[in-house]
mmCIF file of C-alpha atoms in Angstrom:
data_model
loop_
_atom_site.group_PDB
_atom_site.id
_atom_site.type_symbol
_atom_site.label_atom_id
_atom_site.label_comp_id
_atom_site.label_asym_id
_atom_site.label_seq_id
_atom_site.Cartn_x
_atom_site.Cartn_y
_atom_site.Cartn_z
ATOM 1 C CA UNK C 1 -31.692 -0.461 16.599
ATOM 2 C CA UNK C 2 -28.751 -0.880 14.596
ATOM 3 C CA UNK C 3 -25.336 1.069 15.172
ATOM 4 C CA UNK C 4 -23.043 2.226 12.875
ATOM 5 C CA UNK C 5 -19.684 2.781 14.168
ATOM 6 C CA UNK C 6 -16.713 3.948 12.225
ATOM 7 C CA UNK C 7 -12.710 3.693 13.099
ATOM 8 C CA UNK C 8 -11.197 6.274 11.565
ATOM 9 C CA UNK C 9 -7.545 8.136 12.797
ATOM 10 C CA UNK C 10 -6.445 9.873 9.360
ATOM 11 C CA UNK C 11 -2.858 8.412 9.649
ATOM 12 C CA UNK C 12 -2.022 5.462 8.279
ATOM 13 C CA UNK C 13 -0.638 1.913 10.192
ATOM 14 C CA UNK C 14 -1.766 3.172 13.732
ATOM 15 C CA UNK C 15 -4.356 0.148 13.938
ATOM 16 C CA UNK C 16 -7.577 1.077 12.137
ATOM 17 C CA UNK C 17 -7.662 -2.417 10.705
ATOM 18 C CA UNK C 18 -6.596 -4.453 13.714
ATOM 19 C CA UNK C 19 -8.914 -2.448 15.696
ATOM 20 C CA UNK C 20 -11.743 -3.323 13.415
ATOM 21 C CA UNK C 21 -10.899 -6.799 12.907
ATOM 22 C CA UNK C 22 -9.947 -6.686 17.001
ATOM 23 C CA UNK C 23 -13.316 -4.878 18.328
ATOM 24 C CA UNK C 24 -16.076 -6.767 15.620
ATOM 25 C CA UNK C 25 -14.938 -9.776 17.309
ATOM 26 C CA UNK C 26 -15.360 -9.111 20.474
ATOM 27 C CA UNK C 27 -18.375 -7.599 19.969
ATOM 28 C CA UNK C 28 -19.659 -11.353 18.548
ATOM 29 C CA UNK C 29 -18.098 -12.947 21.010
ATOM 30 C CA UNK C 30 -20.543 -10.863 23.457
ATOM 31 C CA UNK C 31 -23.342 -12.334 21.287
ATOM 32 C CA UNK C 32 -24.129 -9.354 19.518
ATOM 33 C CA UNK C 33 -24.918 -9.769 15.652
ATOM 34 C CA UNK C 34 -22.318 -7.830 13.973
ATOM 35 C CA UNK C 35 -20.324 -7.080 10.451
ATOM 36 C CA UNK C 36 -17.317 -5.419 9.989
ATOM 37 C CA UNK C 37 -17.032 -3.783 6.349
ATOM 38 C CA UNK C 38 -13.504 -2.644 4.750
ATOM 39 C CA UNK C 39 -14.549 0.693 2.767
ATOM 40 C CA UNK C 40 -10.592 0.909 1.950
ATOM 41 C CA UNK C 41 -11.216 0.063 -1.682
ATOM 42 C CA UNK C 42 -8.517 -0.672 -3.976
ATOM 43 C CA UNK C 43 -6.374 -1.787 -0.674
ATOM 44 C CA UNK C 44 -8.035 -4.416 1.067
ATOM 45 C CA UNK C 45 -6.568 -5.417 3.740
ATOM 46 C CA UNK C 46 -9.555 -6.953 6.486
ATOM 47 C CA UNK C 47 -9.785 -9.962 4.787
ATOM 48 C CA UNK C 48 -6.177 -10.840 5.427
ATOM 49 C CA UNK C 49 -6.435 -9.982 8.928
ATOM 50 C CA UNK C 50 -9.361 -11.370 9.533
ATOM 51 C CA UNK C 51 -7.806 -14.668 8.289
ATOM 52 C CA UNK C 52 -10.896 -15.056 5.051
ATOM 53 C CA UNK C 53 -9.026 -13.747 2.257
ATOM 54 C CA UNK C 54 -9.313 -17.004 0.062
ATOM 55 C CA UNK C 55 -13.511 -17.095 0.439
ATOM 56 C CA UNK C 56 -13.742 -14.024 -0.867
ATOM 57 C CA UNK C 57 -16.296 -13.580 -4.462
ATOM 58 C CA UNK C 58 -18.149 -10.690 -4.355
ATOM 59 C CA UNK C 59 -17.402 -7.204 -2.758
ATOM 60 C CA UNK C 60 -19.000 -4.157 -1.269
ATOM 61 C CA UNK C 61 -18.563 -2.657 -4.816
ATOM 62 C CA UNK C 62 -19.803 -5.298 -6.352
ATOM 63 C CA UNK C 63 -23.451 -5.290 -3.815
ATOM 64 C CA UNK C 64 -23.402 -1.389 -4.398
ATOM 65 C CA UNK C 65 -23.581 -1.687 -8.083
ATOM 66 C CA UNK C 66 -25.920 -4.819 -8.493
ATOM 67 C CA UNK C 67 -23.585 -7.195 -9.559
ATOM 68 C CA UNK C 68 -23.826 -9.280 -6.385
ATOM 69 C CA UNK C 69 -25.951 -9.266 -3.607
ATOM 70 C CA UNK C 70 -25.660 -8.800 0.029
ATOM 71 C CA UNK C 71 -25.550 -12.691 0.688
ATOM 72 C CA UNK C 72 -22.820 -13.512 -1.681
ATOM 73 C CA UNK C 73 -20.519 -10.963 -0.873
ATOM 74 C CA UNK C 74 -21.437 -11.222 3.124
ATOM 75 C CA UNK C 75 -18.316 -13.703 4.278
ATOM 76 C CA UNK C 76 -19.303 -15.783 7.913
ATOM 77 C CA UNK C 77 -16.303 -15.886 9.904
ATOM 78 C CA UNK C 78 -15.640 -19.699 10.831
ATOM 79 C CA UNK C 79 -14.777 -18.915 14.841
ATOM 80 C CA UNK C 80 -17.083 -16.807 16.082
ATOM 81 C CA UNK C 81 -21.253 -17.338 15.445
ATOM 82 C CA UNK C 82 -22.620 -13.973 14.445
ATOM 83 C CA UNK C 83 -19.765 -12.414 13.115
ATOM 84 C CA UNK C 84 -19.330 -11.319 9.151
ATOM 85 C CA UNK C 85 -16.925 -9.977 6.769
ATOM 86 C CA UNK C 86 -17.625 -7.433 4.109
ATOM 87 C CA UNK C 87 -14.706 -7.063 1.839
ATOM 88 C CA UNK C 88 -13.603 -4.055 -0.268
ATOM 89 C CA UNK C 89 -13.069 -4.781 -3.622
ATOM 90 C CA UNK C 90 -9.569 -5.078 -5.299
ATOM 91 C CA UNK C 91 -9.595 -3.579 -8.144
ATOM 92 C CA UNK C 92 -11.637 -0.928 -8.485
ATOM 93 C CA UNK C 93 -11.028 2.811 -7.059
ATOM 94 C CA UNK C 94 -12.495 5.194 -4.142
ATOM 95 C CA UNK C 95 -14.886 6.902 -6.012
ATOM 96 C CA UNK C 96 -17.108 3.854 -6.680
ATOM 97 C CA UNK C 97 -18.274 4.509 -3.058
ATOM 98 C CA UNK C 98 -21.125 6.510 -3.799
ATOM 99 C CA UNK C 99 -23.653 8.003 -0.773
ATOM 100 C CA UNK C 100 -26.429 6.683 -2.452
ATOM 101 C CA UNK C 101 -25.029 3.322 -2.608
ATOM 102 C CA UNK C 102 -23.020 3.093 0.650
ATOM 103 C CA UNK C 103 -26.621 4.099 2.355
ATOM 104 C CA UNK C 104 -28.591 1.107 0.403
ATOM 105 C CA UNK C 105 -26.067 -1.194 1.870
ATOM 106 C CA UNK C 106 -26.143 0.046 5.121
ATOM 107 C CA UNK C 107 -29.883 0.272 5.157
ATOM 108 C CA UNK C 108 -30.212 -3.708 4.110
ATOM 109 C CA UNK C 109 -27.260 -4.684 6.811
ATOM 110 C CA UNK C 110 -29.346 -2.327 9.465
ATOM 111 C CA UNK C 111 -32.212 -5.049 9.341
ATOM 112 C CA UNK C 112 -29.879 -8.087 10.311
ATOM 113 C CA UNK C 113 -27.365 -6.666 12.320
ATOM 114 C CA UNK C 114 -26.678 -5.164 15.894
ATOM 115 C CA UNK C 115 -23.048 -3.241 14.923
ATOM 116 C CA UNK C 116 -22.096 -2.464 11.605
ATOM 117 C CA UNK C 117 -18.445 -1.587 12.196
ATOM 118 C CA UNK C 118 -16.981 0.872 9.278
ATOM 119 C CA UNK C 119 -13.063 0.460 8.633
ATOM 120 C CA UNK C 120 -11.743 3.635 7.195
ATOM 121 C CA UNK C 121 -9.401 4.123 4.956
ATOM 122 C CA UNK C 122 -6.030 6.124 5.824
ATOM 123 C CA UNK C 123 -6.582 10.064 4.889
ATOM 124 C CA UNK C 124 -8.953 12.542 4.584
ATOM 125 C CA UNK C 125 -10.257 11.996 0.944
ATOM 126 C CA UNK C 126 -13.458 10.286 -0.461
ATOM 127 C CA UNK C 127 -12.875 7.358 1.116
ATOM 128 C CA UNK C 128 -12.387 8.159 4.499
ATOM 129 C CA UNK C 129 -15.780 10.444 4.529
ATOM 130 C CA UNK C 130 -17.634 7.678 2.983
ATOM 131 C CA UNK C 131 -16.661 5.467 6.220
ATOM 132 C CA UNK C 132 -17.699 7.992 8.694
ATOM 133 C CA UNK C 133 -20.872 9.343 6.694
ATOM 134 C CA UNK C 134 -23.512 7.714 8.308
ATOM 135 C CA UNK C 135 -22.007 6.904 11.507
ATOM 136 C CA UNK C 136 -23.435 6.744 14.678
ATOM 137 C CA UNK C 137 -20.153 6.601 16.387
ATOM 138 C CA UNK C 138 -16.541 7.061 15.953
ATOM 139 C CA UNK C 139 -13.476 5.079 17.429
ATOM 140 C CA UNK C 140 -10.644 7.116 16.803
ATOM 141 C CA UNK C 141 -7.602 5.618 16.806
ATOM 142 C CA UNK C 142 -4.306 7.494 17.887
ATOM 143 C CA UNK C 143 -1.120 6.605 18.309
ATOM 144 C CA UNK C 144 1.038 8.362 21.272
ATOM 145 C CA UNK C 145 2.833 10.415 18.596
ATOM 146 C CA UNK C 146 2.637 13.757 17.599
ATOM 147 C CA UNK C 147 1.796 13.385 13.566
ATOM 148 C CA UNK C 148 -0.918 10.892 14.755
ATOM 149 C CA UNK C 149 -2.569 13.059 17.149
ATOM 150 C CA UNK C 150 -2.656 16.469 14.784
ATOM 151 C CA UNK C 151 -4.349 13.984 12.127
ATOM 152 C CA UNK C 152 -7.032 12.434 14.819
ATOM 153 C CA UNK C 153 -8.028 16.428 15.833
ATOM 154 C CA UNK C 154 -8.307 16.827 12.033
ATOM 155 C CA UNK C 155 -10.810 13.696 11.619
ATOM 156 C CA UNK C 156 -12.350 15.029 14.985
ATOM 157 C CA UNK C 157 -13.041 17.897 13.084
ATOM 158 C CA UNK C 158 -14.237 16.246 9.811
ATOM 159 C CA UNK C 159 -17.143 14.180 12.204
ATOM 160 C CA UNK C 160 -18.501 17.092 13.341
ATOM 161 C CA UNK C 161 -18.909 18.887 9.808
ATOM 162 C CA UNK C 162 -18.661 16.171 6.803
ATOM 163 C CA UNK C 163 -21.219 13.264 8.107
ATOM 164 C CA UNK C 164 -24.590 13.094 7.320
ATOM 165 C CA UNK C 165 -25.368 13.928 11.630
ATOM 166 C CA UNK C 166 -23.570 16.743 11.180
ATOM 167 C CA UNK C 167 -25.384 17.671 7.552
ATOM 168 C CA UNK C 168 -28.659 17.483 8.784
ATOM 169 C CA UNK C 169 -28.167 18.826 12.310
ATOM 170 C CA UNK C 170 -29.193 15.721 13.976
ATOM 171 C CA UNK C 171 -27.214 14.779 17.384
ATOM 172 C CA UNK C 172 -23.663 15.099 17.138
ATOM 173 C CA UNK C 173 -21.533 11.458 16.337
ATOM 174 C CA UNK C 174 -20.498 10.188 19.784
ATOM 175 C CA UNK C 175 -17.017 10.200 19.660
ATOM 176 C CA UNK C 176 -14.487 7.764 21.653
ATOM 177 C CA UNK C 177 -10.938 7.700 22.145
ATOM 178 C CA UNK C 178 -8.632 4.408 21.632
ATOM 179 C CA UNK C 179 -5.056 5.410 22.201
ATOM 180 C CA UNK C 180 -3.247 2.547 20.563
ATOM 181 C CA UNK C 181 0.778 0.749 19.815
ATOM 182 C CA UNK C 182 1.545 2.084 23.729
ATOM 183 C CA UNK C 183 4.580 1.399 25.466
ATOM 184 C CA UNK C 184 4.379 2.130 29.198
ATOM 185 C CA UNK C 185 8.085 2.197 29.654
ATOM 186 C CA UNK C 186 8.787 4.410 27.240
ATOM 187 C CA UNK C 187 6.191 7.130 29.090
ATOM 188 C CA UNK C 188 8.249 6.700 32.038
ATOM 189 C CA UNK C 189 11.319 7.437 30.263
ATOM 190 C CA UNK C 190 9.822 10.669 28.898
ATOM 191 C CA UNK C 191 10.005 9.754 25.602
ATOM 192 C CA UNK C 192 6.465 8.648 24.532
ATOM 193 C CA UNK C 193 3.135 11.216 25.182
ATOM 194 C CA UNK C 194 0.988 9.727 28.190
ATOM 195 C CA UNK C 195 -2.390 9.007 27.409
ATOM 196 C CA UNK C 196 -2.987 11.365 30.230
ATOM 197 C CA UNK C 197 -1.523 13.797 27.362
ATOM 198 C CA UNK C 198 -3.008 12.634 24.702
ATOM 199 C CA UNK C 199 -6.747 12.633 26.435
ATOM 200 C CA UNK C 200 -5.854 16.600 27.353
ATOM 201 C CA UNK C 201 -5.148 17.200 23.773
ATOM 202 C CA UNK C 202 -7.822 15.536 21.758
ATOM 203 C CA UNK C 203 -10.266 16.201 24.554
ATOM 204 C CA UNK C 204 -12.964 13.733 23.648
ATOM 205 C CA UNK C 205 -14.224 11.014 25.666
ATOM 206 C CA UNK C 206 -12.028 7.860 26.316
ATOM 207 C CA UNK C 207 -12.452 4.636 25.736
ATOM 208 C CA UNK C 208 -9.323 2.768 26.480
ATOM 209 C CA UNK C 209 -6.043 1.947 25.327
ATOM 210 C CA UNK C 210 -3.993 -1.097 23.997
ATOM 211 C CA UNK C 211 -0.456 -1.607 24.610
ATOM 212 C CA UNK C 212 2.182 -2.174 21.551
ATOM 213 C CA UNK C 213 2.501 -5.873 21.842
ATOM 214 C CA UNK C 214 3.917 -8.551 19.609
ATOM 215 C CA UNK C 215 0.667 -10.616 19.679
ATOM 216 C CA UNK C 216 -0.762 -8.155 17.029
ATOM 217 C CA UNK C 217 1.532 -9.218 14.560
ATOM 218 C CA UNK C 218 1.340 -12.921 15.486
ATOM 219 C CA UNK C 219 -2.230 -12.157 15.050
ATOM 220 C CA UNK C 220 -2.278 -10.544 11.906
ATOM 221 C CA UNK C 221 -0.009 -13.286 10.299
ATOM 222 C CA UNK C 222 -1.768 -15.954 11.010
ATOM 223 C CA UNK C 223 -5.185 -13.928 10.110
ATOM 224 C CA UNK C 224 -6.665 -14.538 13.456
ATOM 225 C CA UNK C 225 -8.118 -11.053 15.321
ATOM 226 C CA UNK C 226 -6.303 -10.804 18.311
ATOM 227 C CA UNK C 227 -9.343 -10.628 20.929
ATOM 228 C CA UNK C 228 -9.090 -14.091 20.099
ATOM 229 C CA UNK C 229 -6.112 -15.130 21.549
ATOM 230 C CA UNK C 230 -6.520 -15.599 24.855
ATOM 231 C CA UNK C 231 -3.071 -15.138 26.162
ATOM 232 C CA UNK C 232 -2.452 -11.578 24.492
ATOM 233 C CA UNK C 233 -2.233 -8.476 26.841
ATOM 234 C CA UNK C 234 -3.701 -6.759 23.824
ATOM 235 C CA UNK C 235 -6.475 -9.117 23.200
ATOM 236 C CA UNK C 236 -7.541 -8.479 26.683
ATOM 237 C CA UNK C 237 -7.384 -4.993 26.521
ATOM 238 C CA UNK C 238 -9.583 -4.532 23.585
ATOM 239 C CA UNK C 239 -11.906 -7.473 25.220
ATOM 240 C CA UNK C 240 -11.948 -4.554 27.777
ATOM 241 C CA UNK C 241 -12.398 -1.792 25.387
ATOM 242 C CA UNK C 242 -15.494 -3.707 24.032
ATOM 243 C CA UNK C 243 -17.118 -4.238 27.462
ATOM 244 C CA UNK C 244 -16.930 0.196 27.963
ATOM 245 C CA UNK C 245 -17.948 0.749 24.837
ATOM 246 C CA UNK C 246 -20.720 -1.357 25.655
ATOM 247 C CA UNK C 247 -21.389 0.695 28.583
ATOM 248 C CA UNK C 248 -19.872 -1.870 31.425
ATOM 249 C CA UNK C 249 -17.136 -1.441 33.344
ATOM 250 C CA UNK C 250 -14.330 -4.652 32.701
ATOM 251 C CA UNK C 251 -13.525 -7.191 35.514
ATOM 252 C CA UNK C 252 -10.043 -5.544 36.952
ATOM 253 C CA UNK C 253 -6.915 -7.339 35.389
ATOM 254 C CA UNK C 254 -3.894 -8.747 37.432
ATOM 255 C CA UNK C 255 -2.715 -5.900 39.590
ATOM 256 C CA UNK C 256 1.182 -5.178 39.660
ATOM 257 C CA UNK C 257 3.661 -5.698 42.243
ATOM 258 C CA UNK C 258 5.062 -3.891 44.728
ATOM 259 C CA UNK C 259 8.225 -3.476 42.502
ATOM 260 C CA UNK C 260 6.812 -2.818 39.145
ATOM 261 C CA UNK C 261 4.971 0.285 40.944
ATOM 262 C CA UNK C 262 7.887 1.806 42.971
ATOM 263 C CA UNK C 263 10.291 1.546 39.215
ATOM 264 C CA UNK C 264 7.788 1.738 36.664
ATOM 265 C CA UNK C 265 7.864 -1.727 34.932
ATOM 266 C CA UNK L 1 4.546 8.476 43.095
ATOM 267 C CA UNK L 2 7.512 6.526 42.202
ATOM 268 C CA UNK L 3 10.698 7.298 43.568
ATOM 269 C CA UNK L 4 12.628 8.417 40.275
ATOM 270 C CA UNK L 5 9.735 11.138 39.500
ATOM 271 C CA UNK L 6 11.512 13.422 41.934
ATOM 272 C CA UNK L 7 14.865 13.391 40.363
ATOM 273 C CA UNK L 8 12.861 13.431 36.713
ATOM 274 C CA UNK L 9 11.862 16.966 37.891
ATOM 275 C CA UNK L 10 15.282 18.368 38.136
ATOM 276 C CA UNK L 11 15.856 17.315 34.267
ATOM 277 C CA UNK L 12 15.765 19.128 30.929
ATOM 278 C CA UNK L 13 12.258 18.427 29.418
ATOM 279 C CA UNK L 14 12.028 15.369 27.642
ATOM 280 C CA UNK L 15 10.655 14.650 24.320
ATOM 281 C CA UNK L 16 7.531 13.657 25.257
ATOM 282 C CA UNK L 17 7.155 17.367 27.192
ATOM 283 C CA UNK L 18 8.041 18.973 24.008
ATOM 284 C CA UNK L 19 5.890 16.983 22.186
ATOM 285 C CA UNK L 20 2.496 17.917 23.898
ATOM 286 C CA UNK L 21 3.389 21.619 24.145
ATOM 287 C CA UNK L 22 4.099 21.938 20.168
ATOM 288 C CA UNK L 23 0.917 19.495 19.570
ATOM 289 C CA UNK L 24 -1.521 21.859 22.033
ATOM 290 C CA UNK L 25 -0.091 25.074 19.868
ATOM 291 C CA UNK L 26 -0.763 23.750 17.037
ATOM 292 C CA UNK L 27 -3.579 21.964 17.262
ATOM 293 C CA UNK L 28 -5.414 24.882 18.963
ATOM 294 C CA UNK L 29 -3.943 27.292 15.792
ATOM 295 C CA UNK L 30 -5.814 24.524 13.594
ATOM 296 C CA UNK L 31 -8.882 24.493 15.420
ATOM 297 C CA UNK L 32 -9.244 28.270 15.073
ATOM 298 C CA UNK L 33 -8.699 27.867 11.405
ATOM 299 C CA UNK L 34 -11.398 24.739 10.997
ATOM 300 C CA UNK L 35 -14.149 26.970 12.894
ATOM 301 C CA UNK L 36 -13.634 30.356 11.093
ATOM 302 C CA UNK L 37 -13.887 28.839 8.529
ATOM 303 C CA UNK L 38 -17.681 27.665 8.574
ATOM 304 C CA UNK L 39 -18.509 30.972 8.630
ATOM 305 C CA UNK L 40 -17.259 31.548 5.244
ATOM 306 C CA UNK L 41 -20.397 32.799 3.540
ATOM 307 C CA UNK L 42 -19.741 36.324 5.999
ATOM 308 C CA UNK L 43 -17.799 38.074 3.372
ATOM 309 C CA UNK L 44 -21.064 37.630 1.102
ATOM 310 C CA UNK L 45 -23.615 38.203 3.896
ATOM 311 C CA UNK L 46 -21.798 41.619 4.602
ATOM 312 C CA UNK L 47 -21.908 42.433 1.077
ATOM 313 C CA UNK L 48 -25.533 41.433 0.252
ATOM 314 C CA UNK L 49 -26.643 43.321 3.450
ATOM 315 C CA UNK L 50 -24.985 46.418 3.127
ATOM 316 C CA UNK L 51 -26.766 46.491 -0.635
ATOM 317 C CA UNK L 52 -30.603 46.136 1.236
ATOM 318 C CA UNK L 53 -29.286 48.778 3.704
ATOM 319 C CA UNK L 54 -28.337 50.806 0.807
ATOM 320 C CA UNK L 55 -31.697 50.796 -0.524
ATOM 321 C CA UNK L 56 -32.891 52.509 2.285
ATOM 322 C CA UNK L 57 -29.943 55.054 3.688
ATOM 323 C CA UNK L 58 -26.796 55.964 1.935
ATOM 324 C CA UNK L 59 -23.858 53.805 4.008
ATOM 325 C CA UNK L 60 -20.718 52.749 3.309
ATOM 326 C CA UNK L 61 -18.636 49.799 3.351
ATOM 327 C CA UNK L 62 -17.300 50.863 6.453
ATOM 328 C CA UNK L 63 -20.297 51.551 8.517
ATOM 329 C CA UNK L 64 -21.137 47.641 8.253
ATOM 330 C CA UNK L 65 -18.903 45.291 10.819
ATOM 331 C CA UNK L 66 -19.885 42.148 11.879
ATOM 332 C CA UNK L 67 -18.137 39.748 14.427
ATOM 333 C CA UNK L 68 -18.530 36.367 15.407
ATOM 334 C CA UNK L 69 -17.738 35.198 18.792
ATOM 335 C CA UNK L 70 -18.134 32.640 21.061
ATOM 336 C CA UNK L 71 -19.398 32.272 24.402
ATOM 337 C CA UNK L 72 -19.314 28.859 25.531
ATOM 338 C CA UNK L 73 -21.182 26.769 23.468
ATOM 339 C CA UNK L 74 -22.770 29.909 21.459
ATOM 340 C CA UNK L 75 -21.307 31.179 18.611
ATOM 341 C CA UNK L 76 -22.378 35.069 18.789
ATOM 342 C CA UNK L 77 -23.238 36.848 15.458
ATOM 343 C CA UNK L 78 -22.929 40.083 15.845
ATOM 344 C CA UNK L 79 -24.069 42.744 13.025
ATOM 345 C CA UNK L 80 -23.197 46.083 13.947
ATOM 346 C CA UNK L 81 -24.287 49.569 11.090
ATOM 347 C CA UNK L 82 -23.762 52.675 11.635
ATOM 348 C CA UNK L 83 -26.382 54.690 10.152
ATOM 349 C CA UNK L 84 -24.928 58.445 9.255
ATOM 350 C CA UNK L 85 -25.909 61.335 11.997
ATOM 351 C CA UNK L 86 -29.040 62.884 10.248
ATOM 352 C CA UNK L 87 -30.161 60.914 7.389
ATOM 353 C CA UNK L 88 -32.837 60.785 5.073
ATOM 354 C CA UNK L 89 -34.481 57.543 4.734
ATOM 355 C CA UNK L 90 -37.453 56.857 2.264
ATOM 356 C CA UNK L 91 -40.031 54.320 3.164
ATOM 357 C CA UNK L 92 -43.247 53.927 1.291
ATOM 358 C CA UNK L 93 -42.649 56.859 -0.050
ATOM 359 C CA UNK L 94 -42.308 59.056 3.024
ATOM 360 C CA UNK L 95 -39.483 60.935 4.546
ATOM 361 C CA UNK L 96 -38.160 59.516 7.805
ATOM 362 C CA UNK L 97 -35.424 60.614 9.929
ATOM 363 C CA UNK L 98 -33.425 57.432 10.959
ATOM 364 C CA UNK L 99 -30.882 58.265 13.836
ATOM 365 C CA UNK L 100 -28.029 56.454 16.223
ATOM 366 C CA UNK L 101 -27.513 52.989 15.309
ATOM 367 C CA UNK L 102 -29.109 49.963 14.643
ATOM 368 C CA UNK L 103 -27.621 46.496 16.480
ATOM 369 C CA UNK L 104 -29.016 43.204 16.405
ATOM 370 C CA UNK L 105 -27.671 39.209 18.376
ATOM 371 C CA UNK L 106 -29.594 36.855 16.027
#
């Protein structure tokens, strides 16, 4: 059975697209068939990250209003088997999402694919509740800051009232926390929220978190997701992320020294 | 337990400190706000039933209160009129006396 799963945080540049890009990969590179759809229309953005901005034709508009179908706007990524690229289009505006149409898509992608990963748009509009409608489960993505966090309660609010699980009183959306852009020294100085504080706060169930890192924007530069490169501390950690949230528990990474314990990095 | 933690405790509250305890008021305040306000439609339940109650025993607005509360994962609605002391209440064309109050926990 297929899952839909949406990122989502309401604020703007705390990772929803790296995260997408980051967490469709790794699902693919754990075999599983799986696409990755930008629903931020008018400001795509996945394509770039994802490093296929130049193949793209046809768009998720474009399949939602006939012009195109499914297997001309559907975009194979080169590195990883199994993996695939919806884009948003360009040029057109929010409101040619439509429920009707977003659930015909969803309904022909449910037949060939394992995870059909949803990247939101920033906000709380039309946009945003068209990426979460039919989703089975959330990754919300929250940045150890406050105007972050009061916007993640908000969308934790809007999952539980505005998608169609909540409409038509089916099981709740099964919600998981990705605390993202974290900077361990700075929580030792006091000057950052712990995820410790952040988990107490948003009070939903965890899923990991990825440390601020300068891989991400190597990554995104050179359009390559980041659980690809091997050597990033944040491409392991959302490896990681990818093996909980597919119910396993992740091999244990390098332990620190003696040192780094007794002064905190 | 690192070292340093113990002389952290003798410090003024860092940012971070102040952050969580402005986010948990209000974030809670917000949360309040977001479930009250499903139950919007009770302003025009209270109306509508106060007119059937009407059509049975003179009331007035007053003598209708209704409450929601929660108790763990319940929310309680709870309905709560008044009918007056002694009165008169016409049913199928007979006279009934109708007296004390009438509650009800749907």
């Amino acid at each position: 059975m297929a899952k839909i799963v949406v990122i989502t945080s309401g604020k703007g540049g705390v990772g929803k697209t790296t995260t997408s890009a980051a967490v469709a990969t790794g699902l693919a590179l754990r075999g599983h068939q799986t696409v990755v759809i930008d629903f931020d229309v008018g400001l795509r953005n996945l394509d770039l990250v994802m490093g296929c901005e130049r193949r793209v034709v046809y768009d998720f508009i474009n399949v939602i209003n006939g012009e195109g179908n499914l297997n001309q706007a559907l975009i194979k990524d080169k590195r990883v088997e199994s993996l695939y690229i919806l884009p948003a289009s360009q040029t057109r505006d929010k409101d040619a999402l439509t429920i009707k149409g977003v659930a015909r898509v969803l309904e022909a992608l449910k037949k060939r694919f394992e995870y059909i990963i949803c990247d939101s748009p920033a906000g709380i509009e039309h946009g945003a509740i068209m990426a979460m409608y039919f989703a089975d489960e959330a990754l919300i993505v929250t940045n150890p800051e406050v105007s972050s966090v009061r916007d993640s309660d908000r969308i934790i609010g809007m999952l539980s009232s505005k998608t169609r699980r909540a409409v038509q009183n089916m099981v709740p959306v099964k919600e998981h926390l990705l605390v993202t852009r974290y900077e361990p020294k700075r929580v030792n100085r006091g000057d950052m929220l712990s995820v410790e504080d952040v988990r107490e706060i948003l009070a939903i169930p965890f899923l990991g978190v990825i440390p601020e890192s300068p891989s991400i924007l190597q990554a995104s530069n050179a359009g390559i997701p980041v659980t690809l490169d091997k050597k990033s501390e944040a491409g392991q950690a959302y490896l990681d992320v990818v093996t909980r949230f597919l119910g396993e528990e992740p091999p244990p990474r390098d332990k620190k020294g003696f040192l780094t314990r007794l002064f905190g990095h | 337990m690192r070292i340093f933690d113990y002389f952290r405790a003798l410090q003024p509250p860092k940012s971070a400190a102040v952050a969580k305890e402005r986010l948990q008021i209000i974030i809670a305040r917000e949360r309040h706000l977001r479930d009250s306000s499903t139950f919007d439609y009770l302003p025009m339940l209270q109306k509508e039933l106060l007119e059937v109650v009407r059509k049975y025993v003179a009331i007035n607005d007053e003598q209708i209160k209704m409450n929601i509360e929660k108790e763990g994962d319940y929310d309680i609605l709870e309905l709560n009129i008044t009918l007056p002391e002694e009165s008169r209440q016409v049913v199928n064309g007979e006279e009934q006396m109708v007296n004390g109050e009438y509650q009800k926990d749907p």
